[in-house]
Tab-separated table of C-alpha atoms and ligand atoms in Angstrom:
chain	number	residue	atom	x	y	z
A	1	UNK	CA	-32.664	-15.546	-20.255
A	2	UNK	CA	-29.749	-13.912	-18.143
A	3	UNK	CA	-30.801	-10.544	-17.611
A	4	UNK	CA	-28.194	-7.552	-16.105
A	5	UNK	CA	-28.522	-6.203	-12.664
A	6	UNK	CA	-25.107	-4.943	-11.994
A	7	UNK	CA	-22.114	-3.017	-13.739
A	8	UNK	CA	-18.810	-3.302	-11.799
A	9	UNK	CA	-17.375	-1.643	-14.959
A	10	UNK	CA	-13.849	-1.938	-16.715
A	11	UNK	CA	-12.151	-4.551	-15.164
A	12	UNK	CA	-8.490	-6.047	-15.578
A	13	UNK	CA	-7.344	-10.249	-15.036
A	14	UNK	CA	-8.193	-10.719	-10.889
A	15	UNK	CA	-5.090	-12.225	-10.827
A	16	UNK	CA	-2.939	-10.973	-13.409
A	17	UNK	CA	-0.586	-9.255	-10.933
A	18	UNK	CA	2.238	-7.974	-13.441
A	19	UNK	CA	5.595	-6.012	-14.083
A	20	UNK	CA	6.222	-2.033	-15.176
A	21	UNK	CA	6.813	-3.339	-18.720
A	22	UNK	CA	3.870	-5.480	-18.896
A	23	UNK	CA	1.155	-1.990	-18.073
A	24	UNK	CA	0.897	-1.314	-21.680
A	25	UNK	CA	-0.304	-4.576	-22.362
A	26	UNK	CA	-2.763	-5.305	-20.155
A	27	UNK	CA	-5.796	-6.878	-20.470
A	28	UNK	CA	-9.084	-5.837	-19.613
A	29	UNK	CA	-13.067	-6.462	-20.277
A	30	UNK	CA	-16.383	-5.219	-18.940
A	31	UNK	CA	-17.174	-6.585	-15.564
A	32	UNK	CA	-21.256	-7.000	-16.054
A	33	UNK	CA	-23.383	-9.593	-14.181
A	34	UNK	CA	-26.740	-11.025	-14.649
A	35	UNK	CA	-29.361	-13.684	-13.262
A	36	UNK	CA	-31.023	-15.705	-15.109
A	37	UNK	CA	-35.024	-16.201	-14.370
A	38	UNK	CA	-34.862	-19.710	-15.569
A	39	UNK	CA	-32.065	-21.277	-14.267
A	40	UNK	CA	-31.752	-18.993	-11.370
A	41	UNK	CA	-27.943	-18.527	-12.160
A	42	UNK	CA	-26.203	-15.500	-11.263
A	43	UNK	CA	-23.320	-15.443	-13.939
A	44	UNK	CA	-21.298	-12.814	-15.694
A	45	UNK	CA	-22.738	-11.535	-18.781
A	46	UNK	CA	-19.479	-11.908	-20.596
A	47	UNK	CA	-16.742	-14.849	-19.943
A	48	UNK	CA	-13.558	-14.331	-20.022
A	49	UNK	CA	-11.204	-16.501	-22.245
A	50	UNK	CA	-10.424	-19.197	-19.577
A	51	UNK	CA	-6.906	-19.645	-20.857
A	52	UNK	CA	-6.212	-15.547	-20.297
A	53	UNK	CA	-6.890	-16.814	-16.290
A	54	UNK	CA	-5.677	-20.081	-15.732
A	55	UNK	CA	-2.585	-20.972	-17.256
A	56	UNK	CA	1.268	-21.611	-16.106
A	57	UNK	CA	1.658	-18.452	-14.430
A	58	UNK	CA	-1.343	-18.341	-11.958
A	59	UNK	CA	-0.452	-17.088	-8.501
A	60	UNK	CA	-2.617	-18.475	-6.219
A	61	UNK	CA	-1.480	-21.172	-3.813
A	62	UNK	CA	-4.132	-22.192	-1.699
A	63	UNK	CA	-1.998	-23.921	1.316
A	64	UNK	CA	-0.392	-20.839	2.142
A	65	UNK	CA	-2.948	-19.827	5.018
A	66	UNK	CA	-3.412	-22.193	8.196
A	67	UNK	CA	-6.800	-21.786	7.832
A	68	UNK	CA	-7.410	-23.308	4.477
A	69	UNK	CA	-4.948	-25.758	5.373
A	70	UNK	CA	-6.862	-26.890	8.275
A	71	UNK	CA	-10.467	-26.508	6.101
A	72	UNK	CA	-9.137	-28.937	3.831
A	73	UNK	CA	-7.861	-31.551	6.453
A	74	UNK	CA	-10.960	-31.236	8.531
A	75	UNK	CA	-12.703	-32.291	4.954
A	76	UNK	CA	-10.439	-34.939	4.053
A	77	UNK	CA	-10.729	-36.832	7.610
A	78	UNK	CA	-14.522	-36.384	7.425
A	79	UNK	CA	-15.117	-37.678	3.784
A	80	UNK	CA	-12.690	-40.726	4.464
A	81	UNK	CA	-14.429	-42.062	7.718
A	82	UNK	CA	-17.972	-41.110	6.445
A	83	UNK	CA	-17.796	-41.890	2.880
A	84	UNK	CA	-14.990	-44.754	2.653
A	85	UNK	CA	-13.928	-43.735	-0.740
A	86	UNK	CA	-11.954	-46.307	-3.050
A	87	UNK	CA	-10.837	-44.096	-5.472
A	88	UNK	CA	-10.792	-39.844	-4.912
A	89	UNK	CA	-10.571	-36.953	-8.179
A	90	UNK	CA	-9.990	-33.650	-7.462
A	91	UNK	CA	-11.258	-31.166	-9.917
A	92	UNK	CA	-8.989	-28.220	-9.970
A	93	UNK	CA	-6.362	-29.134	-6.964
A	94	UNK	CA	-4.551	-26.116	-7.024
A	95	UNK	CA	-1.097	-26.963	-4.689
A	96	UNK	CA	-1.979	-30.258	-3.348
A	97	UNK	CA	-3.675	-28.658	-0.380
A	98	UNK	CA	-6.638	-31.306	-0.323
A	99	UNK	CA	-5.391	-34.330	-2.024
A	100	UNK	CA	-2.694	-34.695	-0.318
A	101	UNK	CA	-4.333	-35.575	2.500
A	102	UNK	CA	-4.981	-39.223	0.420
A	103	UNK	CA	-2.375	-42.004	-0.392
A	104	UNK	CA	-1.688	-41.404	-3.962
A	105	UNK	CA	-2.397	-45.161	-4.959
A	106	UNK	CA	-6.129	-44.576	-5.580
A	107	UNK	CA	-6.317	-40.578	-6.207
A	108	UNK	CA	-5.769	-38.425	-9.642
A	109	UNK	CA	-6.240	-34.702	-9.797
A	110	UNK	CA	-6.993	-31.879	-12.513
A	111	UNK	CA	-5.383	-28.667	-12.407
A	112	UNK	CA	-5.440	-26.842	-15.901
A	113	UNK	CA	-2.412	-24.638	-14.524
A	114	UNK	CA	0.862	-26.370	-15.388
A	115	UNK	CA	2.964	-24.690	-12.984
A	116	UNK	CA	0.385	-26.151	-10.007
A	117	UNK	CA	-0.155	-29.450	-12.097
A	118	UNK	CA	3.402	-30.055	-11.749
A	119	UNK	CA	3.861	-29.362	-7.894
A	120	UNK	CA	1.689	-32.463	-7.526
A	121	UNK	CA	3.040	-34.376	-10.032
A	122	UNK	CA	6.489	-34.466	-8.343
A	123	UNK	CA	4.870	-35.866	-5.086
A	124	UNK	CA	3.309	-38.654	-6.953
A	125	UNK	CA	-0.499	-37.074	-7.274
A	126	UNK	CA	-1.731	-38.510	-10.746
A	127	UNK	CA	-2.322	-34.362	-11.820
A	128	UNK	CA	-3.452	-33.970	-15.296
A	129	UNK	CA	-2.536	-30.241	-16.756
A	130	UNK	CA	-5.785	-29.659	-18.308
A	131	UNK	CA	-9.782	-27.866	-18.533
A	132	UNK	CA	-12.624	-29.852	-17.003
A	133	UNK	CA	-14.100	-31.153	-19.730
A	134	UNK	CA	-16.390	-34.367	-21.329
A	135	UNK	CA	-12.619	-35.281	-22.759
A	136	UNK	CA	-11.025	-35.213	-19.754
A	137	UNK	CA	-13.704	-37.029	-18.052
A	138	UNK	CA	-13.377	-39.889	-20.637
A	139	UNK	CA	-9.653	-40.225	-20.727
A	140	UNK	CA	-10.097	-40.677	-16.552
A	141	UNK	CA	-12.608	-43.362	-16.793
A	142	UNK	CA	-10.755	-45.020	-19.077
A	143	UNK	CA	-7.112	-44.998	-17.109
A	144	UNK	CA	-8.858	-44.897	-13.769
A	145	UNK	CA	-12.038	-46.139	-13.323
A	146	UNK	CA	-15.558	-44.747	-12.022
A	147	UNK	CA	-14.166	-42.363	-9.154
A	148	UNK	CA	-16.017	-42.959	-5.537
A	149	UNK	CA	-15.509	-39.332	-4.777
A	150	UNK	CA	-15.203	-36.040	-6.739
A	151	UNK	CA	-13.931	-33.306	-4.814
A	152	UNK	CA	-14.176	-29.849	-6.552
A	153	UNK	CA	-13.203	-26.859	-4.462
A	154	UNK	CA	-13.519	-22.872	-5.456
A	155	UNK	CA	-13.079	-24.572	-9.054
A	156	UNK	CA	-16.770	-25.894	-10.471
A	157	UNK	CA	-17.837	-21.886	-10.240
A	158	UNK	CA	-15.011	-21.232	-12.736
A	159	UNK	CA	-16.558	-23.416	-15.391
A	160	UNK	CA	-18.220	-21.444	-18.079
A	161	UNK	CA	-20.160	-24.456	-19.551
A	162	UNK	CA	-21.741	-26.381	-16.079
A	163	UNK	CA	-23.732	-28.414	-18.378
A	164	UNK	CA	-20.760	-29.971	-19.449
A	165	UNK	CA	-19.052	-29.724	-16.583
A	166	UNK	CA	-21.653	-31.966	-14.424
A	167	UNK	CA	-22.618	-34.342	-17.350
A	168	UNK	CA	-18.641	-35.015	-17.180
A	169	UNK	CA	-19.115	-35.504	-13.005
A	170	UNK	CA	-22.019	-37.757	-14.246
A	171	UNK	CA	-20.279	-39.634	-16.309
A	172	UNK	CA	-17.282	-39.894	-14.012
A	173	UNK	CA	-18.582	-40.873	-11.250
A	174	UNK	CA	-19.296	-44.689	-9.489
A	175	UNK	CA	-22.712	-46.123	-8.947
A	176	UNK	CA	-22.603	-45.065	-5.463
A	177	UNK	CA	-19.966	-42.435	-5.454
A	178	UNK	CA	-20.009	-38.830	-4.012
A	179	UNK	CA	-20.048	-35.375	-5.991
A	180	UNK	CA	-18.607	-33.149	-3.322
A	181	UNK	CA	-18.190	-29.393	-4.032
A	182	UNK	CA	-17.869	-26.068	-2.361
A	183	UNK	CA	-17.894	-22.404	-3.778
A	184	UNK	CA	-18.487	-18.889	-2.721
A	185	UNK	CA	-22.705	-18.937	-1.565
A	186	UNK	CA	-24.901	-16.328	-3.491
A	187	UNK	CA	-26.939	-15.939	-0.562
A	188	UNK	CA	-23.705	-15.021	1.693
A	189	UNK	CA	-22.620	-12.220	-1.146
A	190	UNK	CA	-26.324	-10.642	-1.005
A	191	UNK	CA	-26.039	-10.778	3.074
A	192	UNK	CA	-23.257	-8.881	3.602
A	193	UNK	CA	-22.533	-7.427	0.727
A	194	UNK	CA	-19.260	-8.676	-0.434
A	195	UNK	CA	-19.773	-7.696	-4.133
A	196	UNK	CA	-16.075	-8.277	-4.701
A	197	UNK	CA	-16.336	-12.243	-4.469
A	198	UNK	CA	-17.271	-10.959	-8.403
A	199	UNK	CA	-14.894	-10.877	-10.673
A	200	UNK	CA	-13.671	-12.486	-14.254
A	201	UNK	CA	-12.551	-16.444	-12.429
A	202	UNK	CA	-16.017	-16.537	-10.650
A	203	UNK	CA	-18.130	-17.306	-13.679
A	204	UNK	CA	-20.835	-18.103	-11.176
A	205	UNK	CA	-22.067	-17.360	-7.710
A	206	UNK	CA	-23.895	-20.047	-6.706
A	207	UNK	CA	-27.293	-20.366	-4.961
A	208	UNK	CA	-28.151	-23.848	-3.805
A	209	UNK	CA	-31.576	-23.209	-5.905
A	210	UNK	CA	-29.989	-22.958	-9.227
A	211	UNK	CA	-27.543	-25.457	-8.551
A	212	UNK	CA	-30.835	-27.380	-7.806
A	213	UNK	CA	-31.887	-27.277	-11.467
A	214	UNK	CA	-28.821	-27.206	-12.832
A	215	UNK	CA	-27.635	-30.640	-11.232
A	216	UNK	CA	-31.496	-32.105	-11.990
A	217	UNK	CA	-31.026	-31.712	-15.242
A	218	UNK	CA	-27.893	-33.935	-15.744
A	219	UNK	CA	-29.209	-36.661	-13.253
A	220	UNK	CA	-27.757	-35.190	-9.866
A	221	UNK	CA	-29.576	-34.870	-6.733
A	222	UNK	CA	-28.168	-32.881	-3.992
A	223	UNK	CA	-28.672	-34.926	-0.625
A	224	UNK	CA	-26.768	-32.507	1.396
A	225	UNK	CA	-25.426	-29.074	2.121
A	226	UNK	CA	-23.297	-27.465	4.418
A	227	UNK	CA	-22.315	-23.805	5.411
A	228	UNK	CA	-19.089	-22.970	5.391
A	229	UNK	CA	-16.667	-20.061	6.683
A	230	UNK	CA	-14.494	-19.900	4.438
A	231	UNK	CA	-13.712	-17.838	1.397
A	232	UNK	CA	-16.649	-15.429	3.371
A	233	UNK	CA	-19.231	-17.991	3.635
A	234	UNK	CA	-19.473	-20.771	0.997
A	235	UNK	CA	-22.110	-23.927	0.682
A	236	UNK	CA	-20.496	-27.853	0.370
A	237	UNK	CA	-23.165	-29.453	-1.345
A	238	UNK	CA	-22.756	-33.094	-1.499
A	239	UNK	CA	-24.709	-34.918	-4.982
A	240	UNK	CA	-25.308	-38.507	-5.800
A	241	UNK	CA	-26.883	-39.703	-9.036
A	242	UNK	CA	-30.508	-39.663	-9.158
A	243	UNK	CA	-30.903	-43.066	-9.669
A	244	UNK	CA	-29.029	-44.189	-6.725
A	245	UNK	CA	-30.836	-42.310	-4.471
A	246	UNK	CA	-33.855	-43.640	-5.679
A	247	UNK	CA	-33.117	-47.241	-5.752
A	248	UNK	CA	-31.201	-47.176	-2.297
A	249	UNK	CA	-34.199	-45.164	-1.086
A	250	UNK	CA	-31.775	-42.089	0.193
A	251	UNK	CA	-33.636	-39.210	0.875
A	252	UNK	CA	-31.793	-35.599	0.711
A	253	UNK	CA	-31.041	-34.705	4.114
A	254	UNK	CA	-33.158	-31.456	6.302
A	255	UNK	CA	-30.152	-29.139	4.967
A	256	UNK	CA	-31.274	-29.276	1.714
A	257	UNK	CA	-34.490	-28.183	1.773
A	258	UNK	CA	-33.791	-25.322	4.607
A	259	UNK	CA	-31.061	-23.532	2.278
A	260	UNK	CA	-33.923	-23.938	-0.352
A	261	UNK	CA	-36.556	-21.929	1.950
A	262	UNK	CA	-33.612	-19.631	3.470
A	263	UNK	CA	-32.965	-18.636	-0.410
A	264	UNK	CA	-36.562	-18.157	-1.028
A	265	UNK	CA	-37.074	-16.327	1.682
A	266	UNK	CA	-34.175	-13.783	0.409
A	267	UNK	CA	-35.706	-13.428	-2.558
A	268	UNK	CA	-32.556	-15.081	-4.651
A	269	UNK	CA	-35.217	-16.519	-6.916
A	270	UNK	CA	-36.365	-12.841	-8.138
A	271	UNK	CA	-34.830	-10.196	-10.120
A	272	UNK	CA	-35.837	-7.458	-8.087
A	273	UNK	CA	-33.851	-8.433	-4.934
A	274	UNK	CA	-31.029	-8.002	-7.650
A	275	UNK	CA	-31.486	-4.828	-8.375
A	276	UNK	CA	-31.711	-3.747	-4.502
A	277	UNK	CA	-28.046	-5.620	-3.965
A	278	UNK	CA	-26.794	-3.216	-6.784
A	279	UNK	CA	-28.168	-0.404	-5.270
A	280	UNK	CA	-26.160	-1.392	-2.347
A	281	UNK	CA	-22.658	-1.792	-4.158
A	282	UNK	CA	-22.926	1.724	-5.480
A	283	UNK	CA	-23.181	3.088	-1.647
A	284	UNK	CA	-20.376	0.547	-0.616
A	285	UNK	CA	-18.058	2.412	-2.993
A	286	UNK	CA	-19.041	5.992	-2.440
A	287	UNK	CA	-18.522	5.416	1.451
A	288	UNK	CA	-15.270	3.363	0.954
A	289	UNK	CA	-14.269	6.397	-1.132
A	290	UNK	CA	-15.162	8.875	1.098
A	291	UNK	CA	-13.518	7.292	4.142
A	292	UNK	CA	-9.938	6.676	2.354
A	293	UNK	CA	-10.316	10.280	1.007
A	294	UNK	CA	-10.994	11.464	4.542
A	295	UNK	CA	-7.792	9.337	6.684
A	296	UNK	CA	-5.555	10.771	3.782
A	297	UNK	CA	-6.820	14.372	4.458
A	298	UNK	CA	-5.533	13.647	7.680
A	299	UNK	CA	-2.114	12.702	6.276
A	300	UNK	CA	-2.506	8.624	7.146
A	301	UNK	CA	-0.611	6.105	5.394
A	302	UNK	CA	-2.601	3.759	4.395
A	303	UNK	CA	-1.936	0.239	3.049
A	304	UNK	CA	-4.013	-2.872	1.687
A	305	UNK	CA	-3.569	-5.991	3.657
A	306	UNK	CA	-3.755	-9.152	1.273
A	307	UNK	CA	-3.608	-8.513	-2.604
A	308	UNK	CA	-6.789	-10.411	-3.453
A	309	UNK	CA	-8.433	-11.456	-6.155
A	310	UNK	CA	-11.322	-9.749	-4.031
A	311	UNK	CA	-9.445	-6.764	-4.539
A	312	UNK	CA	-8.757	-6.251	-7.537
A	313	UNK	CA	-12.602	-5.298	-8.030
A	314	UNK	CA	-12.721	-3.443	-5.470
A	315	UNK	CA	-9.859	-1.099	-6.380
A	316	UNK	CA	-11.100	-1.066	-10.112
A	317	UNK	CA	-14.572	-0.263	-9.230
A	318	UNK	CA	-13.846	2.218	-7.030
A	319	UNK	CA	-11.175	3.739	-8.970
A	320	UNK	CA	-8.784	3.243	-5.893
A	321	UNK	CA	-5.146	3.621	-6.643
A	322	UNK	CA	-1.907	4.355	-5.053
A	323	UNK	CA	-2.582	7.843	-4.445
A	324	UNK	CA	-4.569	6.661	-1.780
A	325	UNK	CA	-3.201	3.461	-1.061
A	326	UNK	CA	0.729	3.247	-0.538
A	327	UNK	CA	1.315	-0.388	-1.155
A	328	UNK	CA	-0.119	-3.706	0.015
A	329	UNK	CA	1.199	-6.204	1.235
A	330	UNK	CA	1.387	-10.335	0.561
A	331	UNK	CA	2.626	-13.453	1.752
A	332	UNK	CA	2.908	-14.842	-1.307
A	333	UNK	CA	6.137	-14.303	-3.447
A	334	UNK	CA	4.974	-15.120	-6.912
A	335	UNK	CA	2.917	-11.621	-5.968
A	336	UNK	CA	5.604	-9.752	-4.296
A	337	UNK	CA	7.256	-6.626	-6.074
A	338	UNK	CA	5.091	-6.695	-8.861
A	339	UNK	CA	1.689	-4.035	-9.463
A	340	UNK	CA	-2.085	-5.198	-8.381
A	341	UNK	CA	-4.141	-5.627	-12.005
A	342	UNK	CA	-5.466	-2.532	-13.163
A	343	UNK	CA	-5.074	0.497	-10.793
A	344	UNK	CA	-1.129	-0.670	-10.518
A	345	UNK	CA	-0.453	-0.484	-6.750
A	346	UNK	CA	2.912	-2.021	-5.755
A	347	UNK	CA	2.673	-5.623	-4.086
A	348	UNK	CA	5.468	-6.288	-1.145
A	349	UNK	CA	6.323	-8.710	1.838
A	350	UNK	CA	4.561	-8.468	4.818
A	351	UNK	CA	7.980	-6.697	6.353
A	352	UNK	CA	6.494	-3.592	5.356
A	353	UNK	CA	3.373	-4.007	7.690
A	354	UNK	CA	5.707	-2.268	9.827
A	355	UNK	CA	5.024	1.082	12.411
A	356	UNK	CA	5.240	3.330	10.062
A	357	UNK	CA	1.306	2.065	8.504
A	358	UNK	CA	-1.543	4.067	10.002
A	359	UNK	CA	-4.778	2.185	8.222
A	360	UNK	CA	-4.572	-1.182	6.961
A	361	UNK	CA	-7.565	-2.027	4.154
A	362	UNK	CA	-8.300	-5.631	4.626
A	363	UNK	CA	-8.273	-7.125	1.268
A	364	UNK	CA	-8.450	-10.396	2.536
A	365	UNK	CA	-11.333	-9.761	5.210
A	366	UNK	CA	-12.224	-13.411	4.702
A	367	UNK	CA	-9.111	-13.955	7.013
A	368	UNK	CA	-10.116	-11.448	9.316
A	369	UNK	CA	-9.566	-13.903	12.111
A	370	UNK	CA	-6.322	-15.350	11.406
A	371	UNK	CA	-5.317	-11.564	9.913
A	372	UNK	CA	-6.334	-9.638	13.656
A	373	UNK	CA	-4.743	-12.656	15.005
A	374	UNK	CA	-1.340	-12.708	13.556
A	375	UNK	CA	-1.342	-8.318	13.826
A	376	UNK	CA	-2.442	-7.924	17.393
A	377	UNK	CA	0.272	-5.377	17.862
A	378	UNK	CA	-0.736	-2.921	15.001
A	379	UNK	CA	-4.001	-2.887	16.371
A	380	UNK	CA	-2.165	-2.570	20.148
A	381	UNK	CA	-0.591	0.711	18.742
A	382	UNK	CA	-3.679	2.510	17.472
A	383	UNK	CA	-3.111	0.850	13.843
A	384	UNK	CA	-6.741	0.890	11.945
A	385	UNK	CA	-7.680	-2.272	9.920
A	386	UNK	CA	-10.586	-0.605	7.409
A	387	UNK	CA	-13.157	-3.224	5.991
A	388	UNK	CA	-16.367	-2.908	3.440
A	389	UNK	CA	-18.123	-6.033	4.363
A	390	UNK	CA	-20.895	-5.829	5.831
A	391	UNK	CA	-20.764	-2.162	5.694
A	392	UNK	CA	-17.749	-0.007	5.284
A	393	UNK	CA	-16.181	0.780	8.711
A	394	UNK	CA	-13.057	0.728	11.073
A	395	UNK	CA	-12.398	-1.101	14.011
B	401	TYD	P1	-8.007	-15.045	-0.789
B	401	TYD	O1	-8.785	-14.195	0.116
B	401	TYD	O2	-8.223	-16.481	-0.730
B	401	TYD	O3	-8.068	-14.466	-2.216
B	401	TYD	P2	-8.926	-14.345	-3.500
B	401	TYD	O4	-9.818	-13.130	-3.353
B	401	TYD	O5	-7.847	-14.139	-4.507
B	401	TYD	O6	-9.678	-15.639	-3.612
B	401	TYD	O7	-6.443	-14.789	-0.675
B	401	TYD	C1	-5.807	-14.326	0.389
B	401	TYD	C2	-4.587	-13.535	-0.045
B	401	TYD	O8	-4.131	-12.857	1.097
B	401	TYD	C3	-3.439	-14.410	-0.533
B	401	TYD	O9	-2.750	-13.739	-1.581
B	401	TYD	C4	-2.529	-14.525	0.676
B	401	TYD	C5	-2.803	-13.235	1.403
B	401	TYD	N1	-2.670	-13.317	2.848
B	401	TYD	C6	-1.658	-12.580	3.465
B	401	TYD	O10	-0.894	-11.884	2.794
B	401	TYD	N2	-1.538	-12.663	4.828
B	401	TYD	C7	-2.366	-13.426	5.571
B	401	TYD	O11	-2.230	-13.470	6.803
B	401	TYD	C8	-3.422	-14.165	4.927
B	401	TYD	C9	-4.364	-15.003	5.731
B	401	TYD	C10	-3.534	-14.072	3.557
């Protein structure tokens, strides 16, 4: 039974970055989240109608930084020399960013957001505009075969129902075909703290444990995992079918069963350690508070660097708005002069990063790297980038 640990409290559409006439209308629902002692699932305690989320006007391209564009080539290059893959489906391909690393002979894609469906579609990518499903999964069997790989990434911890969701991987995929997938890791949130990889998209955090029993249970075995950098630490698991692994006598690589005792260890597979990481959230936000309050006493301008999905919880949680931040600012255009979800902070080109910023709030501290890269010179002229994760500081 999922039982609640934390309340991130009322919380608007991550991504639902909107216009002045649009405030009056928008959405919100009760960010709650839970584990489950069975399972081991952390989950929300309340879904959000996936249709309110993903639909033609999502926002989120995922080739616009260099880094994920070089993640997903890096991936592509290593599945196709060790895997040899005949046939490739991507489950939720966003812009292309992966799959179009493949021919598009022997590939097809789902993306349940038209507008992204179609960006593929025009380059040839077999996309089909719809929800992960058991339907889906038949109607790609049927026109396409048993698939040799299934790529899935930042997508399989949307879905609501993962029973259905991996009986449909099950049933998808070839005798001796690959389930590769990659989300945010539980056990990086609880490490450093980065409550806001919560909100209404991420149904799930995953903890290689749960996804343990929840893969079992539909015939899965996990014979690999990998740690990952990006999106602030994720696991690639890699799954076969049982039965495969047992007749070809595979046996799950060292990987597995250290992310299994590094879990443990944690205490991921007890409420308790739960309750502790909520403990810790609250602090996060009264010292993020505190410090914001404190650079405006001293008449800073302050901005937000990245208008994340991360974000968005953080802002709404904290009850953050643009009294004390002036604006943030985006590379992305679809998000450009319109308000972040919720607390209604204007969204503008990264032109306005410009001298006149004193404190920069890094909303996308996953890109911390590429971000302190790219803005050597704000830091060169005494700019401050502000972060919460691991702890809320400056540097
Ligand atoms: P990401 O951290 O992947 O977001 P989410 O929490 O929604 O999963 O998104 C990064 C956002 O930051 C995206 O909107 C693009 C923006 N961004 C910049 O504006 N400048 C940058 O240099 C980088 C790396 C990202």
């Amino acid at each position: 039974m999922k039982k609640q640990f934390l309340d991130l409290g009322r919380q608007p559409i991550a991504n639902g970055f909107l216009n002045k006439n649009d405030f009056a209308n928008e959405y919100f629902f009760n960010l709650k989240v839970g584990f489950d002692d069975e399972t081991k699932l952390v989950s929300l305690m309340d879904f959000v109608e996936p249709t309110k989320m993903f639909n033609d006007e999502y926002v989120y391209y995922s080739s616009l930084s260099k880094t994920m564009r070089e993640h997903f080539l890096s991936a592509a290059e290593t599945f196709k020399t060790k895997l040899f893959p005949q046939s490739v489906l991507e489950i939720g391909s966003n812009d292309g960013v992966f799959i179009e690393n493949f021919s598009p002979d022997n590939t097809c894609a789902v993306e349940p957001c038209g507008n992204f469906a179609d960006i593929t579609n025009k380059k040839g990518y077999h996309t089909y505009p719809q929800f992960w499903n058991l339907e889906t999964a038949e109607e790609i069997v049927e026109r396409h075969g048993p698939q040799d790989l299934i790529f899935s990434a930042n997508c399989m911890c949307h879905i609501q129902d993962l029973n259905e969701a991996f009986t449909a991987v099950k049933k998808t995929l070839s005798f001796d075909g690959c389930f590769v997938f990659e989300d945010p890791s539980l056990l990086q949130m609880i490490t450093r703290g980065s409550y806001d990889q919560i909100y209404d998209e991420h149904a799930h955090i995953f903890s290689v444990l749960a996804l343990k029993n929840l893969l079992n249970n539909v015939g899965l075995e996990i014979f690999k995992v990998e740690k990952l950098d990006v999106h602030g630490g994720s696991n690639r698991i890699y799954a076969k079918h049982m039965d495969t692994m047992k007749l070809r006598g595979i046996k799950p690589a060292a990987s597995v069963q250290m992310s299994l005792d590094a879990e443990r260890e944690y205490g991921l597979h007890k409420y308790e350690t739960y309750v502790k990481f909520a403990d810790r959230v609250e602090k996060s936000k009264n010292d993020l508070l505190s410090l914001l309050q404190s650079l405006k006493a001293e008449n800073k301008k302050i901005v937000s660097y990245g208008a994340t999905s991360k974000s968005t919880t953080v802002f709404n949680y904290c009850g953050i708005d643009n009294t004390l931040i002036d604006y943030i600012v985006d590379t992305t255009a679809d998000k450009q002069n319109k308000f972040s979800p919720g607390v209604h902070i204007p969204v503008v080109a990264p032109t306005e990063f410009d001298n006149t910023v004193d404190c920069a709030f890094l909303g996308a501290w996953n890109y911390k790297k590429e971000i302190l890269n790219k803005e050597k010179r704000f830091v060169e002229r005494g700019g401050v980038f502000i972060t919460h994760v691991p702890a809320v500081g400056t540097y």
